[in-house]
CSV table of C-alpha atoms in Angstrom, one decimal:
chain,number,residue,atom,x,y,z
A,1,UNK,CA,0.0,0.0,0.0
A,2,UNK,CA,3.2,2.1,0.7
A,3,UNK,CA,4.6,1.9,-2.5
A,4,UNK,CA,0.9,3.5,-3.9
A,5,UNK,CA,1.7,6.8,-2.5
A,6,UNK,CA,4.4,7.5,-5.1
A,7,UNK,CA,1.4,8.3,-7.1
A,8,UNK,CA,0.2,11.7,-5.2
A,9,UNK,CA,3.9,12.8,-4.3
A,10,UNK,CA,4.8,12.6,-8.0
A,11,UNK,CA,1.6,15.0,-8.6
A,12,UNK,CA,2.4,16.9,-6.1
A,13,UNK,CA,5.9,17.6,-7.5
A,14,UNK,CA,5.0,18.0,-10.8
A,15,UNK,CA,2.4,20.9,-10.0
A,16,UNK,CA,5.1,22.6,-7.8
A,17,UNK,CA,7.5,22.6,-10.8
A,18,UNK,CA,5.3,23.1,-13.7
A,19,UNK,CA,3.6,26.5,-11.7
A,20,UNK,CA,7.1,27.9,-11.7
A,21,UNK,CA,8.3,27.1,-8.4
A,22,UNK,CA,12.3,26.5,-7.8
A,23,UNK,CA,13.3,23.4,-7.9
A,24,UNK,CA,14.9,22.8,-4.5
A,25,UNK,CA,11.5,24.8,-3.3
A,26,UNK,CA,9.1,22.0,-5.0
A,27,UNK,CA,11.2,19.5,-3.6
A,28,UNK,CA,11.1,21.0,-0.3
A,29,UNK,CA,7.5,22.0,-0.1
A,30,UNK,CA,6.3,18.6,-1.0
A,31,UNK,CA,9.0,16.9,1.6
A,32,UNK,CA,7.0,18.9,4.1
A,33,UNK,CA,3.3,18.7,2.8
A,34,UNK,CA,3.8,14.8,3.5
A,35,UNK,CA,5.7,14.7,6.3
A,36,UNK,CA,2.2,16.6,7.8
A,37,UNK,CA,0.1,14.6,6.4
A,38,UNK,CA,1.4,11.4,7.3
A,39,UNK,CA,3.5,11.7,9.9
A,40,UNK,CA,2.6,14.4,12.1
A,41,UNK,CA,3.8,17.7,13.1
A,42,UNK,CA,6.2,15.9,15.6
A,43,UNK,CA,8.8,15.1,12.7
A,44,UNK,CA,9.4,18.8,11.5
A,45,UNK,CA,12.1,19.2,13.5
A,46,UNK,CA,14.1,16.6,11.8
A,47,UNK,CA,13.8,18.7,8.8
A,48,UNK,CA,16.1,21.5,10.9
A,49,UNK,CA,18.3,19.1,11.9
A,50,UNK,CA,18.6,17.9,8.4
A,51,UNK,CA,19.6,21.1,7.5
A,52,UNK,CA,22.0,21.3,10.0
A,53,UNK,CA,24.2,18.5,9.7
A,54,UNK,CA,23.9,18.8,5.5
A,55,UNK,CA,25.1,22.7,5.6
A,56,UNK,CA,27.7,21.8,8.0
A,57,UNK,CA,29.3,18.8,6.3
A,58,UNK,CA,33.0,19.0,4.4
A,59,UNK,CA,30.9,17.0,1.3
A,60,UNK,CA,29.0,20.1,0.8
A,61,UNK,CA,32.1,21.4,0.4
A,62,UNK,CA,33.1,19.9,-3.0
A,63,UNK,CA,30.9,20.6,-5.5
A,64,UNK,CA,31.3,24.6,-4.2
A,65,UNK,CA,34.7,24.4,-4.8
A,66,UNK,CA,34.7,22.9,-8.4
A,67,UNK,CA,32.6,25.1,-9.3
A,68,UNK,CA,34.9,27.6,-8.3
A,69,UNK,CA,37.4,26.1,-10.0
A,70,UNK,CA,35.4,26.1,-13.2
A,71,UNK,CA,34.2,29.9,-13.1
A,72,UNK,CA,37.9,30.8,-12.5
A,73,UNK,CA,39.2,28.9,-15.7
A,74,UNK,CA,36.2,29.7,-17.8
A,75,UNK,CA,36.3,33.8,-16.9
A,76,UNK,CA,40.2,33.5,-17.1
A,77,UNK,CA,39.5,32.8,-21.2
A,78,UNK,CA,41.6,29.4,-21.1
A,79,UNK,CA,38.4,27.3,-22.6
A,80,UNK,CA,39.9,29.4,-25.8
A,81,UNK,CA,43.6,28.8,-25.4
A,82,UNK,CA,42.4,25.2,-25.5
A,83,UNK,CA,40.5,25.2,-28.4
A,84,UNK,CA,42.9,27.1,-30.7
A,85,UNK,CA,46.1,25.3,-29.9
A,86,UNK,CA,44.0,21.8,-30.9
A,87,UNK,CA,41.9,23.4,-33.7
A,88,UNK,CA,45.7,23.9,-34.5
A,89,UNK,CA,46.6,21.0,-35.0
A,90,UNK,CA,43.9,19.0,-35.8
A,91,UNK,CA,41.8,21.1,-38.4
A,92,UNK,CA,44.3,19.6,-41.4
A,93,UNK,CA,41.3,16.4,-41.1
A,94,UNK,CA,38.4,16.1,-43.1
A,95,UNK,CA,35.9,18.1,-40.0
A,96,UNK,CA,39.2,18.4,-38.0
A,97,UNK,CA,37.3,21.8,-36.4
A,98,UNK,CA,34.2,19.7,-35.5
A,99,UNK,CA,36.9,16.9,-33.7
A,100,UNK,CA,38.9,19.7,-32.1
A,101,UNK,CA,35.7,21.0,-30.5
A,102,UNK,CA,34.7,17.7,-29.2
A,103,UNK,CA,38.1,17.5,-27.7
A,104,UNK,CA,38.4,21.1,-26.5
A,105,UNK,CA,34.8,20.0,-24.9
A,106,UNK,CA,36.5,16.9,-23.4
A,107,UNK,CA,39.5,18.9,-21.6
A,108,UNK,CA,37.2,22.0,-20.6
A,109,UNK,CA,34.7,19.6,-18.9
A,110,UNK,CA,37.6,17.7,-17.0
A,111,UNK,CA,37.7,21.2,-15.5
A,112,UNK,CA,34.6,22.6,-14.6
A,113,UNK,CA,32.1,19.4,-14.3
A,114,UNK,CA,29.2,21.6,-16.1
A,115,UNK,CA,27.4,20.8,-19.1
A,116,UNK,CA,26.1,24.4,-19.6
A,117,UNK,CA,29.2,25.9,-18.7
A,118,UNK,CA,30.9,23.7,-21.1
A,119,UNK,CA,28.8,24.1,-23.9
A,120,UNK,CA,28.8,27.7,-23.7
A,121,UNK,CA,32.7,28.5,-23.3
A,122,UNK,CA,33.5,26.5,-26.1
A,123,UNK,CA,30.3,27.3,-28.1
A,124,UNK,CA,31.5,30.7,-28.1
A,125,UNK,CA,34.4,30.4,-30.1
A,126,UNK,CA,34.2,27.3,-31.8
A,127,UNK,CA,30.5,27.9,-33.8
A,128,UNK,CA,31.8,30.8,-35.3
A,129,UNK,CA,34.9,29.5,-36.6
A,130,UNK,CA,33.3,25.9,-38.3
A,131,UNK,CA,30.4,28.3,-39.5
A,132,UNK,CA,33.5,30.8,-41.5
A,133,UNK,CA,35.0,28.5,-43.4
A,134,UNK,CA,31.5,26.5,-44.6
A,135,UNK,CA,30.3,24.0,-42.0
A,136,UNK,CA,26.9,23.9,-41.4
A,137,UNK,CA,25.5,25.7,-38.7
A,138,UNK,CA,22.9,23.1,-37.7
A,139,UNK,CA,25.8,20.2,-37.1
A,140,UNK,CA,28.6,23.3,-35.6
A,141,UNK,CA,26.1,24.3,-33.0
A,142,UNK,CA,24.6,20.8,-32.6
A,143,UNK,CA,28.8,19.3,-32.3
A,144,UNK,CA,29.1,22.0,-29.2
A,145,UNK,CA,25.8,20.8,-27.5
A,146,UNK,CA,27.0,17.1,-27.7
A,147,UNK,CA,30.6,17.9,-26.2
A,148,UNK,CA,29.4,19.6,-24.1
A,149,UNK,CA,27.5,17.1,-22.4
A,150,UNK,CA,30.8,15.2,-21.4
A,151,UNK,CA,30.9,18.2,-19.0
A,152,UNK,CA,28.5,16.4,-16.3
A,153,UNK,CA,30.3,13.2,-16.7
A,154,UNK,CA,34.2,13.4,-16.5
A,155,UNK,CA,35.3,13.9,-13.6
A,156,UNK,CA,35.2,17.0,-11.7
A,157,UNK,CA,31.3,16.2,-12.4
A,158,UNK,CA,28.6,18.0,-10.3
A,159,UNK,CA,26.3,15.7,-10.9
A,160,UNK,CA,27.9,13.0,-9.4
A,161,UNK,CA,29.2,14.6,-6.6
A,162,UNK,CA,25.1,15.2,-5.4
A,163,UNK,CA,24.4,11.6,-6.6
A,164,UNK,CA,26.9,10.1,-4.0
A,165,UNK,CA,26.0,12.7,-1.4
A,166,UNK,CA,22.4,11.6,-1.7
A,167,UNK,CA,22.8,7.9,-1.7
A,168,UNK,CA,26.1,7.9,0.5
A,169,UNK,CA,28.6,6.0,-1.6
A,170,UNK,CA,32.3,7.0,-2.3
A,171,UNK,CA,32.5,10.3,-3.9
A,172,UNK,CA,36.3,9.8,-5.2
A,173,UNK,CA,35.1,6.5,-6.6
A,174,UNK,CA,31.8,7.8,-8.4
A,175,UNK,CA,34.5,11.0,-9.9
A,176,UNK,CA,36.9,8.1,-11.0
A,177,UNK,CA,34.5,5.8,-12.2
A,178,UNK,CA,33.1,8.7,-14.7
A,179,UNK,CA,36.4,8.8,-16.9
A,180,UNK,CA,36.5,6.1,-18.7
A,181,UNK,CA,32.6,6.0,-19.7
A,182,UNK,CA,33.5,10.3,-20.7
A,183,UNK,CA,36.9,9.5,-22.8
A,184,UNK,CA,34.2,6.8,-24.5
A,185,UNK,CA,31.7,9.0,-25.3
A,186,UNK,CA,34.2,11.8,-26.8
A,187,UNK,CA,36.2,8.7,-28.8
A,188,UNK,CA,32.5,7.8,-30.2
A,189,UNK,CA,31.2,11.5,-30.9
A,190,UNK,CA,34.7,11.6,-33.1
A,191,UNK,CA,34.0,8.6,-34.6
A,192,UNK,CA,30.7,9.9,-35.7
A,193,UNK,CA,32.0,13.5,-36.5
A,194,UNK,CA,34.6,11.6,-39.2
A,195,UNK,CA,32.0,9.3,-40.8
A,196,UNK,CA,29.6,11.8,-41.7
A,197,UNK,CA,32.2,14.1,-43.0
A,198,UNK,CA,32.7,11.4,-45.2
A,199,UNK,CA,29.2,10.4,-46.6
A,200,UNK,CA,28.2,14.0,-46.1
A,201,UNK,CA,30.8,16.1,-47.0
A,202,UNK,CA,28.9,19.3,-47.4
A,203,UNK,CA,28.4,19.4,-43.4
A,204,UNK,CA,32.3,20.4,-42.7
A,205,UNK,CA,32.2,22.6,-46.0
A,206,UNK,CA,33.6,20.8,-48.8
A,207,UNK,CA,31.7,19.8,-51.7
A,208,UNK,CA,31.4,16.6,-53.8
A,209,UNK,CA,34.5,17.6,-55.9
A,210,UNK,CA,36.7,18.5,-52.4
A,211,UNK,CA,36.4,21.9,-53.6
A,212,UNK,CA,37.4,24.3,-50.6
A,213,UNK,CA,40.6,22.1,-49.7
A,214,UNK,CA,42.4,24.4,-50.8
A,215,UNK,CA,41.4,27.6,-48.7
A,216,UNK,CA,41.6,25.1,-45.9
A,217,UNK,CA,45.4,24.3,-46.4
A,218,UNK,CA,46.0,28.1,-46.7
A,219,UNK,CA,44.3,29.0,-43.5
A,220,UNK,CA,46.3,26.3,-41.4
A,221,UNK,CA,49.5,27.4,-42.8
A,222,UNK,CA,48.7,30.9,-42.0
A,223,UNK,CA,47.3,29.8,-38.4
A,224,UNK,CA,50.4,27.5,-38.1
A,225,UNK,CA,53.0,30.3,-38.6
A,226,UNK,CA,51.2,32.7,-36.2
A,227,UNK,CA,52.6,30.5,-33.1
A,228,UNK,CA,55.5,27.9,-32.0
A,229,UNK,CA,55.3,24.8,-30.6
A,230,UNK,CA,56.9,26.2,-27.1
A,231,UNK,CA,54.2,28.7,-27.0
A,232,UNK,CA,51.2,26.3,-27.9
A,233,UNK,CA,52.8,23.9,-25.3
A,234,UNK,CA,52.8,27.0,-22.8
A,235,UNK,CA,49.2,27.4,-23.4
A,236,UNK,CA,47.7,24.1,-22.6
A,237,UNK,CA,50.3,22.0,-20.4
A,238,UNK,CA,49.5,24.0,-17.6
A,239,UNK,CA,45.8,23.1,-17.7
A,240,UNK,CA,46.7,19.1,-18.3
A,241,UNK,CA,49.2,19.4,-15.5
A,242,UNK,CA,45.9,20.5,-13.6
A,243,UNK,CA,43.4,18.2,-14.7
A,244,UNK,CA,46.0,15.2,-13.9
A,245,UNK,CA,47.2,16.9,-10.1
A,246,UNK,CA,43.0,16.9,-9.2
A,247,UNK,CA,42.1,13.5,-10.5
A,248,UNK,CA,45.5,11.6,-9.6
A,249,UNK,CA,45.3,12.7,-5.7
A,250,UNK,CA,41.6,11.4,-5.7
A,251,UNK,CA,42.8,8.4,-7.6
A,252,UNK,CA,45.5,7.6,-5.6
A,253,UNK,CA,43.8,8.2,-2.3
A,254,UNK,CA,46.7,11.2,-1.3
A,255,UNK,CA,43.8,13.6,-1.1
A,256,UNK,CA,40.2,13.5,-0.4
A,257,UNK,CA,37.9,14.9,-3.1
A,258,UNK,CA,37.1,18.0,-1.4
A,259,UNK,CA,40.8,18.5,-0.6
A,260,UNK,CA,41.3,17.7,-4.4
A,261,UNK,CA,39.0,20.1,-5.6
A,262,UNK,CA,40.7,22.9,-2.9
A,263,UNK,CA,43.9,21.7,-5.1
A,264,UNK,CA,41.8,22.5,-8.3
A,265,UNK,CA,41.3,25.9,-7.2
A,266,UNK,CA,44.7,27.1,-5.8
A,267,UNK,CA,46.4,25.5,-9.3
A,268,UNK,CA,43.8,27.7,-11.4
A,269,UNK,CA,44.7,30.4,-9.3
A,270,UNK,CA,48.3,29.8,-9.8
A,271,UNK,CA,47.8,29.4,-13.3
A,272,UNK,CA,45.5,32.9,-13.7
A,273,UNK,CA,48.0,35.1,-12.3
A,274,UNK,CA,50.9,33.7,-14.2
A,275,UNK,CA,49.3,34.4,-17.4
A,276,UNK,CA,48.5,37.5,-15.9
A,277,UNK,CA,44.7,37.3,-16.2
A,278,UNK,CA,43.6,37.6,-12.9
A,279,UNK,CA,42.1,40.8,-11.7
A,280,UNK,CA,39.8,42.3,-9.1
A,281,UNK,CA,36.4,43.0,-11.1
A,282,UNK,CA,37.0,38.7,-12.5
A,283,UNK,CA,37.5,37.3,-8.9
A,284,UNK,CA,34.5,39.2,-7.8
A,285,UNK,CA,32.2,37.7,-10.7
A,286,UNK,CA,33.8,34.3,-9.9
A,287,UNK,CA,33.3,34.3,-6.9
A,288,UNK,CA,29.3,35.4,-7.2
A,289,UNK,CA,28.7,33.4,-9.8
A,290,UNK,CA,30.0,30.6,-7.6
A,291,UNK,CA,28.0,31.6,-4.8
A,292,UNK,CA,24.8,31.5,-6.7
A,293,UNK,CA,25.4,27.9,-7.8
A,294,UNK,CA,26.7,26.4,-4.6
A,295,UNK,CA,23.6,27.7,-2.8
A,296,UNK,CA,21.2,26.5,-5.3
A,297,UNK,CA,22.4,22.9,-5.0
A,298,UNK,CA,23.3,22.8,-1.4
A,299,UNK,CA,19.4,24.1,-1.2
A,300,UNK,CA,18.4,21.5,-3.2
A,301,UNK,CA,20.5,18.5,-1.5
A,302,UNK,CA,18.8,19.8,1.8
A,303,UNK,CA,15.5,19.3,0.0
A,304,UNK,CA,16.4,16.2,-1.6
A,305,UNK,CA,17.8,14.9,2.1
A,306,UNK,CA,14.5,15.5,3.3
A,307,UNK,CA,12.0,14.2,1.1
A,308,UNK,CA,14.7,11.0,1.1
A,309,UNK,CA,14.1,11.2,5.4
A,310,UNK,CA,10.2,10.8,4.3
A,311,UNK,CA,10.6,8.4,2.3
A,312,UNK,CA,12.8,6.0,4.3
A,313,UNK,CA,10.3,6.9,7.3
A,314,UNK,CA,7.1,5.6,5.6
A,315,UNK,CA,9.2,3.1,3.5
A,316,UNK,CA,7.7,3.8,0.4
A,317,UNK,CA,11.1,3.0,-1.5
A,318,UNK,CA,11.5,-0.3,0.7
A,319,UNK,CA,7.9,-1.7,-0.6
A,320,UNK,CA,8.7,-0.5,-4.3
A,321,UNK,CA,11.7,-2.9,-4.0
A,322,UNK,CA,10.0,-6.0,-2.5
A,323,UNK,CA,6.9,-5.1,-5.2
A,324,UNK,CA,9.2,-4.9,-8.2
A,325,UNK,CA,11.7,-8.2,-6.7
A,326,UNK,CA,8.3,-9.8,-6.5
A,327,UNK,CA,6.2,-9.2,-10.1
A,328,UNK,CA,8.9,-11.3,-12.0
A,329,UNK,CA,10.2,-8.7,-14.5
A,330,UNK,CA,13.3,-9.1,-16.0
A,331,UNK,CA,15.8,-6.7,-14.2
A,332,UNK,CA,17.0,-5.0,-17.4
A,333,UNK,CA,13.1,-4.2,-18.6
A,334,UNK,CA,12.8,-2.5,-14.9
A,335,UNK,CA,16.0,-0.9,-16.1
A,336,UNK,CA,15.1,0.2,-19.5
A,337,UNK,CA,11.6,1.7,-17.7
A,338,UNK,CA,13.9,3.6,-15.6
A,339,UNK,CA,15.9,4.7,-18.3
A,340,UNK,CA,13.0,6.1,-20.3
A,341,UNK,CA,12.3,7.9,-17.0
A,342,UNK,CA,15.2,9.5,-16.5
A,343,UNK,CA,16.1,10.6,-20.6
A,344,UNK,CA,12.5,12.3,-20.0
A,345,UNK,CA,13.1,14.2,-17.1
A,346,UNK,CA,16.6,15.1,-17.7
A,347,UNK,CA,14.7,16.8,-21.1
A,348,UNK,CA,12.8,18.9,-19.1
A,349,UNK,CA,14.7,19.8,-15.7
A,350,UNK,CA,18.0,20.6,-14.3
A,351,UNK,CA,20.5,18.2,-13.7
A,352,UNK,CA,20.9,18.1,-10.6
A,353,UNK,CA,17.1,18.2,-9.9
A,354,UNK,CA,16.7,15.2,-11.8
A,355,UNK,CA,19.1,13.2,-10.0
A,356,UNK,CA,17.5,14.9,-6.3
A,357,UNK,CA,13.6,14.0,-7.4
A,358,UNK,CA,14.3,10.3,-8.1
A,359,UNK,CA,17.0,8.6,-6.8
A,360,UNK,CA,15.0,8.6,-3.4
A,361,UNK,CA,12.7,6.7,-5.0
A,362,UNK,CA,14.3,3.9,-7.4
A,363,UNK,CA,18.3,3.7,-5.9
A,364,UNK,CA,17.0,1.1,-3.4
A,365,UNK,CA,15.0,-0.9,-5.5
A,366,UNK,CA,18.1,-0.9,-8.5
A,367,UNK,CA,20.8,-2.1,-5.6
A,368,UNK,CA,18.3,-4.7,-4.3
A,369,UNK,CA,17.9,-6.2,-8.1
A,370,UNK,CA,22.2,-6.4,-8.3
A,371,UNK,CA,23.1,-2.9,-9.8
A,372,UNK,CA,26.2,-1.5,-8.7
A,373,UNK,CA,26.1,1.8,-7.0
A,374,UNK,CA,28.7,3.7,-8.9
A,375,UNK,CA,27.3,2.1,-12.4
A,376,UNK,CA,23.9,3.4,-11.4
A,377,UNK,CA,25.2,6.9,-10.6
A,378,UNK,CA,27.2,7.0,-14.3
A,379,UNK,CA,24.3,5.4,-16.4
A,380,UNK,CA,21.8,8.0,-14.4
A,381,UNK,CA,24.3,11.1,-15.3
A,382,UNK,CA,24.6,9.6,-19.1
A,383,UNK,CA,20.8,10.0,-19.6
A,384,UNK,CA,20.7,13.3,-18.2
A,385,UNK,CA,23.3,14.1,-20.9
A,386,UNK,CA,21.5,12.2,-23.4
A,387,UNK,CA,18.3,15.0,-22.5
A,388,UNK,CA,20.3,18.0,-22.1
A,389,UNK,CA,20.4,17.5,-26.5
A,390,UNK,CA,16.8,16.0,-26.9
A,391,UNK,CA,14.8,18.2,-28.9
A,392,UNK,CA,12.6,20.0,-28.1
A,393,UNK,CA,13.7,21.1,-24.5
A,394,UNK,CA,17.1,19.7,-24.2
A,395,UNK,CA,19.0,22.3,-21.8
A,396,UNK,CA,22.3,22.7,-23.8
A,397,UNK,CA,20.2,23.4,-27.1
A,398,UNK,CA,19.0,26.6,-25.6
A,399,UNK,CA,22.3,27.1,-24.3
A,400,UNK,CA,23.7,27.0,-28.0
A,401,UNK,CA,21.0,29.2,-28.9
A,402,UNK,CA,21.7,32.2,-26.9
A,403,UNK,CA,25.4,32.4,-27.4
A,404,UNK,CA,24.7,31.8,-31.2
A,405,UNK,CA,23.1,33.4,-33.9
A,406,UNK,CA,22.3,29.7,-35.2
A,407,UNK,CA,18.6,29.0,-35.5
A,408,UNK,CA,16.8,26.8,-33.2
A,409,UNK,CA,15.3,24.4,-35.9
A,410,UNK,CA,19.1,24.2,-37.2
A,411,UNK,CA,20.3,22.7,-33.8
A,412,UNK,CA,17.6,20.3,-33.4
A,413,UNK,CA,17.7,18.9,-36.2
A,414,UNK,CA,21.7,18.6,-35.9
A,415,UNK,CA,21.0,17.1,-32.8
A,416,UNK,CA,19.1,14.2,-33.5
A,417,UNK,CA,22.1,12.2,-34.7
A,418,UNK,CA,24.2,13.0,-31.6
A,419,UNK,CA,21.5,11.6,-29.6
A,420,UNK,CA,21.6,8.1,-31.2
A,421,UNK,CA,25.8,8.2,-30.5
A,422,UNK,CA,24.9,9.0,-27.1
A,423,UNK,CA,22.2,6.0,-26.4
A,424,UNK,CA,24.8,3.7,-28.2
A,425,UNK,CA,27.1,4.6,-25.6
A,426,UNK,CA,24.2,4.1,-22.7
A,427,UNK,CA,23.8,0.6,-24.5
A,428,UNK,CA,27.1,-0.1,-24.2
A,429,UNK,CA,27.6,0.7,-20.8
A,430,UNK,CA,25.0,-0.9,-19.6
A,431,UNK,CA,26.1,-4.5,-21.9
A,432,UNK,CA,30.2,-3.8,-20.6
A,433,UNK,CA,29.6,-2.2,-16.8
A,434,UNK,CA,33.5,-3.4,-16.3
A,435,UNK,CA,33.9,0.6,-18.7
A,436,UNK,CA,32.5,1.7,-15.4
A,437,UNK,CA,33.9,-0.2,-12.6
A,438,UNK,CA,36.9,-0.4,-13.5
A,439,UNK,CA,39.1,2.2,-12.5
A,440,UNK,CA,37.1,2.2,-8.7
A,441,UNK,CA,38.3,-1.1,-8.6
A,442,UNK,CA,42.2,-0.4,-9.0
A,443,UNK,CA,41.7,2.1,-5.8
């Protein structure tokens, strides 16, 4: 009978969302409307202690500072320094722009853990430059959207940082256990870009008769002459230095993750001031903009904590275990219902949120049928990813679309293929889960 009142908490969320209400406060208010309906007044105060213990904890701590990390190397303009020194060197392939965005995509999310933030440093730069020499804008904004999903999946990833907050498990080994599935992704979104360049050539700008090779070979020996090796090496070893200092002290069990990320932050700091772009009016932006973010999600890990409290109390996630153990189902059709669920909501909703509104509801009930915790928290981020580009509400499509003059129907429909990539890398992740576990198990 427990497991039926899922049914009036999910309407009550949905009309506290869809009314316009903030996230963390729809999560919150409904928490509270059932912990007076069904439990009693009595219980309230476990809300404030709640509260407490979750806005005093060092784990709050971590996704604040990467965050911080991320705002300092995305306002310190090294997403472009990144971008040109591979667009560099790789734009001599047939849609070597489109690749080099992937991969600038792929190193600027191993250092700010944002989708959004990904797609829109890099989107900047990058749309404009595939568009001038003659790619089409539907597959250069669309390219940007897809990489920059990898941003809420290689480690430092937000999203997994609330994920094992919310459901307890290791934090270092949920950040660790996202590479691998992330270097996959990127590797298959190449793949893809390189294929299609070659059936349709017209979508990196060259004709059926090559034409516009030529201009090409011109502009990368004019690009190539502008800088030295030493100086492109200047550029971006600093940042890999970086990205390998954060995730080989959480790797290697040296540092925590929230002593990692406090690593993260001093080396961007470091890195800022040597190239001489640090300056009062940019720390006081970063550091705003990184108060506004860590607030909104330690609000709604509070909320999520709670509405988790009610539903441990009444057991409502205990009975949806024993009645799904119990009808018989396969465990991989529950799985693919699930997964249907979550490339729905992560259409229409935050991140974050998504992960906070139903992990409470379906974690137990996946670890009692034999998934893996840290698998479960990496196949739940991928089909968040997979809905930040699902037309017609896919997050990072809008993102493209304000920092762009690219139409709207253009990046939907450029998209669509990214999307199939994407679910062929859900599919195989969920056939191989040794992608996933791997690297937690060498800890």
């Amino acid at each position: 009978m427990n497991a039926l009142i899922i049914i009036p908490i999910i309407i009550i969320l949905l009309i506290a969302l869809f009314i316009g209400t903030p996230v963390f406060c729809g999560i919150g208010f409904t928490a509270v409307a059932l912990l007076m309906l069904l439990m009693g007044s009595k219980f309230i105060n476990q809300f404030g202690l709640i509260a407490y213990l979750q806005g005093t904890s060092t784990n709050q701590l971590v996704a604040p500072m990467f965050i911080l990390m991320a705002e300092l190397l995305s306002r310190g303009g090294l997403a472009e320094d990144v971008y040109y020194v591979l667009n560099k060197y790789l734009k001599k392939l047939r849609g070597g722009l489109a690749i080099s965005t992937t991969l600038a995509c792929t190193v600027f999310a191993a250092m700010c853990g944002s989708s959004p933030a990904t797609a829109a440093s890099i989107g900047k730069i990058s749309v404009g430059e595939m568009t001038k020499r003659g790619y089409d804008k539907g597959f250069s904004a669309a390219t940007v959207a897809a990489g920059g999903t990898l941003g809420v999946m290689i480690p430092p990833s937000v999203v997994l940082v609330g994920y094992g907050i919310l459901t307890e498990t290791s934090i270092a080994q949920l950040l660790v256990a996202g590479l691998l599935p992330g270097l996959m992704l990127a590797a298959l979104l190449c793949v893809s870009i390189i294929i299609r360049s070659y059936f349709k050539p017209g979508l990196v700008g060259i004709d059926k008769n090559n034409k516009g090779t030529d201009t090409l070979r011109a502009e990368i020996a004019e690009a190539e002459s502008k800088t030295t090796v030493r100086e492109d090496l200047a550029k971006i070893v600093p940042i890999l230095v970086l990205i390998v200092l954060v995730f080989g002290t959480m790797y290697t069990g040296v540092a925590t993750p929230t002593e990692s990320a406090g690593i993260g932050v001093i080396g961007a700091m470091i890195i800022l001031l040597f190239k001489k772009k640090m300056n009062f009016a940019m720390f006081r932006e970063t550091m705003l903009g990184t108060s506004k973010t860590g607030v909104m999600i330690m609000f709604m890990m509070i909320a999520g904590f709670c509405l988790s409290y009610v539903v441990s109390y009444l057991g409502i996630a205990t009975n949806i275990a024993r009645l799904v153990a119990g009808s018989g189902l396969n465990r991989w059709i529950i799985m693919i219902l699930i997964y249907v669920i979550w490339l729905i909501l992560g259409a229409l909703m935050d991140t974050n949120a998504m992960i906070v509104l139903t992990i409470p509801f379906v974690f137990e009930t996946l670890v009692s049928l034999g998934f893996d915790p840290l698998w479960i928290g990496v196949v739940s981020t991928l089909c968040v990813e997979i809905g930040m580009i699902t037309p017609p509400v896919g997050l990072n499509l809008f993102v493209l679309k304000s920092s762009t003059d690219v139409p709207m129907s253009a990046i939907i429909k450029g998209s669509i293929p990214y999307v199939v990539i994407l679910l062929i890398g859900l599919v195989i992740l969920s056939a191989f889960p040794g992608i996933t576990l791997l690297l937690p198990s060498t800890m």
